[in-house]
């Protein structure tokens, strides 16, 4: 017998087999445990879905993950809202109750996605997909629409197109099969939700500029509103006191401005520009009065209302030579197809102004020579009630058309820019200014692919001849 053989005896076959089995079992158990242990959730899977890339789910969607993601999106919305309200954001308590509208939408979408899928994904996975849809429309609404001047309808269409690919990819990832029915249902739900949210103005603003926060948090009580309206004749009288009658053989021009909607600053700003441009052109300094609805400041000017307009017209008529002098009445507001001029300011009980209201107020005042410029949708509907040989009527849109540029993020409407800012200072006459503005607006609307507003002009022959004879500061 060899010495080495005596020192290292051969292993027993049964013992060797048992050891091999034990080693294999241990390795298998280790591998199974490793494979079964899910990875920690991160935003990487969502980033892949947002960019429409493939990935394999290798994590568990826990309640903690879903709650954390919800809190992240909520914090992001509040931060963006705060940033938009700079430089002096004010907390707006009234916006908080609107958040459940969005929470219910997320839950409802998740339930629909799971119900329409076959095989069905876990509800937690469907809820994760639903939550993943939140950031894109939020950023588009907060950045692209206001700062890139992107039409919200185009933004909404982009959201729906991207969301269809996102849901199709996500549902296939979690179920292993194509889910066309569930994807279509999800997109239909999103379209209806976007439409309802816009119609109901269900935007949960929790930060706002001071003037908006003040109006939203309180507003005028009925007693305060009554007091504000009651003092308007006195305030108009104070403004009229600065306008003196002039005993002159030459016709003079007087200005009356009317900014109808106080919730959007663009109308008040347009009346300010119109007053300056027309005053410079027709030498109206010291003969101008404006009725302004601007919820940012209810004290700087008499408020615009139908009764206030009637009162102001009578006051101006008392200071005019009605046989010679000319009134320039400029109205800037929203308009309705009735036709009507929208009149609103905070919570004050104000009535809209119809064509009959305006025609009656002018007739009652006794003012014969008048240039009436109306910057509003459907304003062409006022022409028939106002036209006569001693009247010129210029409107921003035809009777059946809307005008553009009256959003709160603008300084002037499209018509205000084209007519008051660009055309009138350089034009030879009102008609020339109107034709220039009309052409510029048509070109802009074609370029932006919106329905033409078709500004209208009626030029009474007697007044047009009178203005040509009046001394103005035309170039």
XYZ file of C-alpha atoms in Angstrom:
475
model
C 0.000 0.000 0.000
C 1.277 3.475 -0.866
C 1.929 5.841 2.077
C -0.153 8.702 0.512
C -3.113 6.439 0.130
C -2.945 5.576 3.798
C -2.833 9.268 4.832
C -5.654 10.439 2.450
C -8.315 7.746 2.333
C -10.932 7.926 -0.442
C -14.175 9.708 0.609
C -17.225 7.684 1.153
C -19.503 7.914 -1.998
C -22.634 8.591 0.065
C -21.007 11.417 1.944
C -19.787 13.061 -1.284
C -23.235 12.912 -2.847
C -24.839 14.480 0.199
C -22.328 17.326 0.165
C -22.989 18.007 -3.510
C -26.734 18.165 -2.973
C -26.340 20.507 -0.003
C -24.069 22.835 -1.965
C -26.455 22.953 -4.913
C -29.455 23.623 -2.668
C -27.635 26.408 -0.911
C -26.644 28.034 -4.195
C -30.175 27.720 -5.563
C -31.731 29.177 -2.435
C -29.274 32.063 -2.494
C -29.981 32.803 -6.149
C -33.741 32.585 -5.594
C -33.592 34.897 -2.611
C -31.456 37.344 -4.557
C -33.809 37.311 -7.535
C -36.896 37.627 -5.356
C -35.567 40.619 -3.446
C -36.931 43.702 -5.236
C -34.796 46.740 -5.863
C -35.558 50.015 -4.102
C -37.867 52.319 -6.109
C -36.319 55.317 -7.848
C -37.462 57.816 -10.475
C -35.429 55.988 -13.112
C -38.359 53.763 -14.257
C -40.614 56.804 -14.596
C -37.922 58.642 -16.536
C -37.809 55.711 -18.947
C -41.578 55.760 -19.312
C -41.663 59.560 -19.797
C -39.067 59.203 -22.559
C -40.968 56.169 -23.964
C -38.119 53.695 -23.422
C -38.450 50.013 -22.538
C -37.743 48.710 -19.046
C -38.474 45.643 -16.919
C -40.296 46.150 -13.609
C -37.942 44.992 -10.857
C -39.327 46.748 -7.814
C -42.408 46.598 -5.632
C -44.882 49.494 -5.705
C -45.571 50.081 -2.041
C -47.943 52.525 -0.384
C -44.917 54.439 0.821
C -43.755 54.908 -2.781
C -47.164 56.129 -3.928
C -47.596 58.545 -1.017
C -44.077 59.899 -1.446
C -44.597 60.468 -5.165
C -47.883 62.263 -4.483
C -46.182 64.559 -1.982
C -43.394 65.303 -4.450
C -45.880 66.381 -7.145
C -47.845 68.452 -4.617
C -44.678 70.203 -3.471
C -43.683 70.846 -7.078
C -47.075 72.455 -7.824
C -46.879 74.689 -4.743
C -43.318 75.730 -5.624
C -44.224 76.605 -9.230
C -47.318 78.471 -8.041
C -45.204 80.462 -5.583
C -42.656 81.296 -8.283
C -45.366 82.556 -10.659
C -46.729 84.893 -7.948
C -43.376 86.626 -7.372
C -42.243 89.232 -6.376
C -44.745 89.322 -3.499
C -46.607 85.995 -3.287
C -49.517 85.805 -0.864
C -50.909 82.526 0.481
C -54.368 81.815 -0.916
C -56.399 79.556 1.359
C -59.256 79.320 -1.159
C -57.114 77.221 -3.526
C -56.660 74.270 -1.152
C -60.166 72.743 -1.497
C -59.535 72.209 -5.224
C -56.738 69.665 -4.691
C -59.157 66.750 -4.049
C -60.465 67.256 -7.618
C -57.056 66.192 -8.911
C -56.612 63.411 -6.344
C -59.953 61.891 -7.366
C -58.956 62.151 -11.030
C -55.710 60.238 -10.398
C -57.565 57.481 -8.515
C -60.337 57.269 -11.107
C -57.848 56.999 -13.958
C -55.975 54.200 -12.168
C -59.237 52.300 -11.629
C -60.212 52.702 -15.294
C -56.817 51.527 -16.531
C -56.979 48.401 -14.373
C -60.616 47.666 -15.277
C -60.015 47.893 -19.040
C -56.786 45.868 -19.052
C -56.572 42.141 -19.678
C -54.684 40.717 -17.864
C -55.175 43.241 -15.087
C -52.113 44.935 -13.565
C -51.931 45.372 -9.798
C -53.847 48.462 -8.704
C -50.635 49.909 -7.236
C -48.983 49.651 -10.662
C -51.961 51.347 -12.364
C -51.882 54.082 -9.718
C -48.160 54.585 -10.325
C -48.847 55.051 -14.046
C -51.628 57.509 -13.232
C -49.396 59.526 -10.912
C -46.681 59.525 -13.547
C -48.942 61.564 -15.823
C -48.988 64.539 -13.430
C -45.719 66.444 -14.133
C -46.002 67.031 -17.897
C -49.314 68.966 -17.941
C -48.220 70.789 -14.796
C -45.017 72.076 -16.408
C -46.761 72.913 -19.680
C -49.397 74.943 -17.838
C -46.827 76.699 -15.658
C -44.064 77.331 -18.195
C -44.904 76.665 -21.828
C -48.291 78.390 -21.978
C -47.477 81.677 -20.153
C -43.811 82.114 -21.053
C -43.649 80.609 -24.541
C -47.019 82.095 -25.574
C -48.199 78.587 -26.451
C -51.933 78.242 -27.029
C -53.369 76.087 -24.219
C -55.276 73.974 -26.745
C -52.029 73.068 -28.498
C -50.469 72.282 -25.118
C -53.430 70.059 -24.201
C -53.161 68.195 -27.531
C -49.440 67.627 -26.952
C -50.196 66.243 -23.479
C -52.803 63.830 -24.856
C -50.518 62.566 -27.643
C -47.601 61.962 -25.298
C -49.895 60.409 -22.672
C -51.233 57.878 -25.181
C -47.717 56.551 -25.863
C -46.855 56.709 -22.152
C -49.908 54.676 -21.105
C -49.489 52.150 -23.920
C -45.849 51.557 -22.949
C -46.563 51.446 -19.224
C -49.510 49.051 -19.436
C -47.587 46.691 -21.700
C -44.690 46.790 -19.243
C -46.847 45.784 -16.270
C -49.082 43.244 -18.068
C -46.806 41.877 -20.762
C -49.431 42.508 -23.444
C -50.720 45.378 -25.541
C -53.646 47.192 -23.874
C -55.243 49.307 -26.581
C -58.683 49.465 -24.971
C -57.277 50.606 -21.642
C -55.044 53.186 -23.353
C -57.936 54.631 -25.360
C -60.124 54.790 -22.246
C -57.367 56.580 -20.335
C -56.892 59.204 -23.059
C -60.653 59.789 -23.315
C -60.763 60.282 -19.553
C -57.879 62.774 -19.720
C -59.550 64.764 -22.503
C -62.793 65.049 -20.540
C -60.895 65.953 -17.370
C -58.953 68.743 -19.115
C -62.161 70.126 -20.617
C -64.024 70.042 -17.306
C -61.116 71.601 -15.423
C -60.971 74.484 -17.877
C -64.758 74.937 -17.906
C -64.973 74.961 -14.105
C -61.732 76.957 -13.734
C -60.660 74.363 -11.145
C -57.065 75.566 -10.786
C -55.748 75.148 -7.216
C -53.779 78.393 -6.912
C -52.350 78.557 -3.385
C -50.093 81.550 -4.032
C -51.148 84.736 -5.769
C -50.206 88.385 -6.216
C -51.457 90.594 -3.341
C -54.324 92.171 -5.285
C -55.642 88.788 -6.467
C -55.314 87.269 -2.993
C -57.173 90.188 -1.449
C -60.038 89.851 -3.916
C -60.256 86.072 -3.543
C -59.980 85.949 0.245
C -62.545 88.562 1.003
C -64.153 90.585 -1.683
C -66.684 93.264 -0.941
C -69.502 92.489 1.442
C -72.943 93.618 0.285
C -72.650 96.670 2.528
C -69.202 97.548 1.198
C -70.339 97.073 -2.393
C -73.326 99.349 -1.829
C -71.068 102.002 -0.327
C -68.618 101.766 -3.243
C -71.390 102.137 -5.825
C -73.136 104.897 -3.875
C -70.021 107.092 -3.932
C -69.446 106.805 -7.702
C -71.471 109.913 -8.750
C -69.407 111.967 -6.308
C -66.166 110.590 -7.727
C -67.298 111.294 -11.296
C -68.196 114.850 -10.242
C -64.703 115.293 -8.795
C -63.158 114.141 -12.099
C -65.501 116.394 -14.095
C -64.592 119.378 -11.937
C -61.177 119.443 -13.609
C -62.818 119.798 -17.044
C -63.872 123.360 -17.819
C -66.144 124.720 -20.515
C -64.340 126.729 -23.174
C -65.976 129.600 -25.008
C -64.263 129.037 -28.326
C -65.442 129.243 -31.915
C -63.348 126.213 -32.790
C -64.645 122.685 -32.104
C -62.952 120.850 -29.261
C -62.478 117.160 -28.633
C -63.397 115.418 -25.368
C -62.438 111.903 -24.241
C -64.399 109.334 -22.242
C -62.859 105.922 -21.574
C -64.618 102.789 -20.307
C -62.646 99.716 -19.114
C -65.356 97.134 -18.519
C -63.757 94.087 -16.840
C -61.723 94.639 -13.698
C -60.423 91.103 -13.345
C -58.019 91.571 -16.270
C -55.611 94.496 -16.342
C -55.355 94.623 -20.140
C -58.560 96.665 -20.503
C -57.552 99.386 -18.043
C -54.142 99.627 -19.701
C -55.689 99.912 -23.148
C -57.923 102.789 -22.059
C -54.856 104.529 -20.617
C -53.035 104.270 -23.942
C -56.092 105.367 -25.933
C -56.475 108.443 -23.727
C -52.841 109.451 -24.230
C -52.733 108.860 -27.996
C -56.049 110.555 -28.777
C -55.305 113.452 -26.433
C -51.995 114.100 -28.146
C -53.559 113.881 -31.593
C -56.649 116.013 -30.961
C -55.376 118.305 -28.213
C -57.672 116.958 -25.494
C -55.424 117.688 -22.517
C -57.608 118.620 -19.585
C -60.746 117.304 -21.293
C -60.504 113.587 -20.566
C -62.355 111.318 -18.149
C -61.990 107.552 -17.719
C -64.229 105.053 -15.946
C -61.990 102.151 -14.974
C -62.747 98.700 -13.595
C -59.448 97.377 -12.262
C -59.575 95.181 -9.196
C -55.932 95.986 -8.466
C -57.036 99.480 -7.424
C -60.654 100.518 -6.862
C -59.709 104.064 -5.866
C -57.657 105.572 -8.678
C -60.592 106.319 -11.007
C -64.393 106.242 -11.015
C -65.654 102.732 -11.699
C -67.115 101.676 -15.045
C -70.817 100.826 -14.976
C -73.838 101.478 -17.174
C -75.214 104.048 -14.731
C -71.765 105.595 -14.363
C -71.458 105.955 -18.137
C -74.831 107.712 -18.347
C -73.858 110.055 -15.517
C -70.450 110.837 -17.030
C -71.952 111.518 -20.477
C -74.404 114.022 -18.991
C -71.572 115.686 -17.098
C -69.396 115.982 -20.191
C -72.331 117.231 -22.262
C -72.782 120.093 -19.773
C -69.196 121.180 -20.508
C -69.335 120.770 -24.293
C -70.704 122.933 -27.025
C -73.058 120.295 -28.367
C -73.302 121.932 -31.770
C -69.537 121.902 -32.371
C -67.547 119.704 -29.983
C -66.722 116.050 -30.598
C -66.751 113.224 -28.058
C -64.301 110.323 -28.386
C -65.747 107.364 -26.467
C -63.416 104.360 -26.181
C -64.633 101.076 -24.670
C -62.360 98.118 -23.940
C -63.743 94.889 -22.469
C -64.973 91.406 -23.205
C -67.992 91.241 -25.472
C -70.954 88.969 -26.082
C -72.882 88.150 -29.234
C -76.160 89.625 -27.889
C -74.423 92.162 -28.437
C -73.222 93.247 -25.011
C -70.169 94.695 -23.291
C -69.080 92.774 -20.189
C -68.980 94.885 -17.020
C -67.519 93.385 -13.827
C -65.280 94.374 -10.950
C -64.504 92.105 -7.980
C -67.831 91.154 -6.407
C -69.705 94.353 -7.229
C -73.230 93.823 -8.634
C -72.773 95.332 -12.104
C -74.855 94.830 -15.253
C -73.467 94.254 -18.739
C -74.054 97.013 -21.294
C -76.186 96.278 -24.380
C -76.278 98.191 -27.634
C -79.593 99.709 -26.514
C -78.009 100.868 -23.243
C -75.185 102.603 -25.082
C -77.379 104.162 -27.766
C -79.830 105.380 -25.117
C -77.097 106.889 -22.939
C -75.649 108.822 -25.885
C -79.070 110.006 -27.017
C -80.041 111.150 -23.519
C -76.817 113.139 -23.178
C -77.574 115.209 -26.271
C -74.031 114.799 -27.626
C -74.321 114.943 -31.417
C -70.784 114.450 -32.711
C -69.202 111.243 -31.450
C -66.400 108.854 -32.351
C -67.046 105.481 -30.705
C -64.260 102.907 -30.621
C -65.106 99.500 -29.114
C -62.362 96.962 -28.482
C -64.306 93.790 -27.673
C -65.481 90.508 -29.165
C -68.599 90.783 -31.351
C -68.398 94.594 -31.107
C -69.589 94.987 -34.702
C -73.059 94.222 -33.387
C -73.189 97.743 -31.892
C -72.850 99.584 -35.208
C -76.468 99.493 -36.364
C -77.741 100.992 -33.104
C -75.195 103.821 -33.156
C -74.591 104.839 -36.761
C -75.686 108.193 -38.223
C -73.978 110.822 -40.387
C -72.478 112.499 -37.292
C -71.042 109.332 -35.815
C -67.978 107.186 -36.493
C -67.975 103.662 -35.052
C -64.825 101.499 -35.088
C -64.912 97.982 -33.644
C -62.278 95.334 -33.013
C -64.407 92.542 -34.478
C -67.416 91.849 -36.647
C -70.793 91.071 -35.087
C -70.169 87.328 -35.367
C -66.441 87.250 -34.630
C -64.185 87.245 -31.588
C -61.163 89.471 -31.183
C -57.891 88.407 -29.591
C -55.299 89.361 -27.012
C -57.506 90.032 -23.994
C -55.729 87.648 -21.596
C -54.353 88.898 -18.306
C -50.723 88.311 -19.280
C -50.889 90.983 -22.019
C -50.557 94.767 -21.875
C -52.847 95.426 -24.860
C -55.275 93.509 -27.048
C -54.370 92.778 -30.672
C -56.649 95.650 -31.702
C -55.169 98.012 -29.114
C -51.656 97.312 -30.342
C -52.536 97.663 -34.007
C -54.813 100.717 -33.766
C -53.813 102.856 -30.777
C -50.138 101.957 -30.445
C -48.995 101.418 -34.031
C -51.399 102.972 -36.550
C -52.986 106.074 -35.057
C -49.803 108.025 -34.169
C -48.599 107.848 -37.790
C -51.887 107.824 -39.717
C -53.302 110.724 -41.763
C -56.811 110.243 -40.408
C -58.991 107.923 -38.351
C -59.963 106.041 -41.499
C -56.316 105.643 -42.471
C -55.507 104.389 -38.948
C -58.379 101.916 -39.127
C -57.297 100.536 -42.506
C -53.705 100.148 -41.329
C -54.774 98.390 -38.150
C -57.216 96.166 -40.022
C -54.476 94.992 -42.396
C -51.992 94.401 -39.574
C -54.510 92.372 -37.566
C -55.492 90.256 -40.582
C -51.828 89.457 -41.269
C -51.203 88.509 -37.650
C -54.271 86.292 -37.467
C -53.319 84.473 -40.670
C -49.844 83.920 -39.313
C -51.226 82.525 -36.044
C -53.886 80.468 -37.886
C -56.847 81.801 -35.909
C -60.266 82.782 -37.216
C -60.245 86.331 -38.574
C -61.784 88.934 -36.251
C -62.629 91.259 -39.165
C -62.588 94.713 -37.518
C -65.447 96.939 -38.701
C -65.636 100.650 -39.373
C -68.593 102.943 -40.024
C -67.632 106.495 -40.986
C -70.449 109.024 -40.892
C -69.823 111.448 -43.732
C -70.547 114.651 -41.796
C -68.279 113.763 -38.882
C -65.481 112.537 -41.134
C -65.529 115.898 -42.944
C -65.617 117.723 -39.616
C -62.581 115.850 -38.283
C -60.668 116.600 -41.480
C -61.324 120.294 -40.897
C -60.419 120.188 -37.192
C -56.889 121.012 -36.239
C -55.138 117.858 -35.068
C -51.540 116.750 -34.777
C -51.523 114.318 -37.671
C -48.066 113.615 -39.138
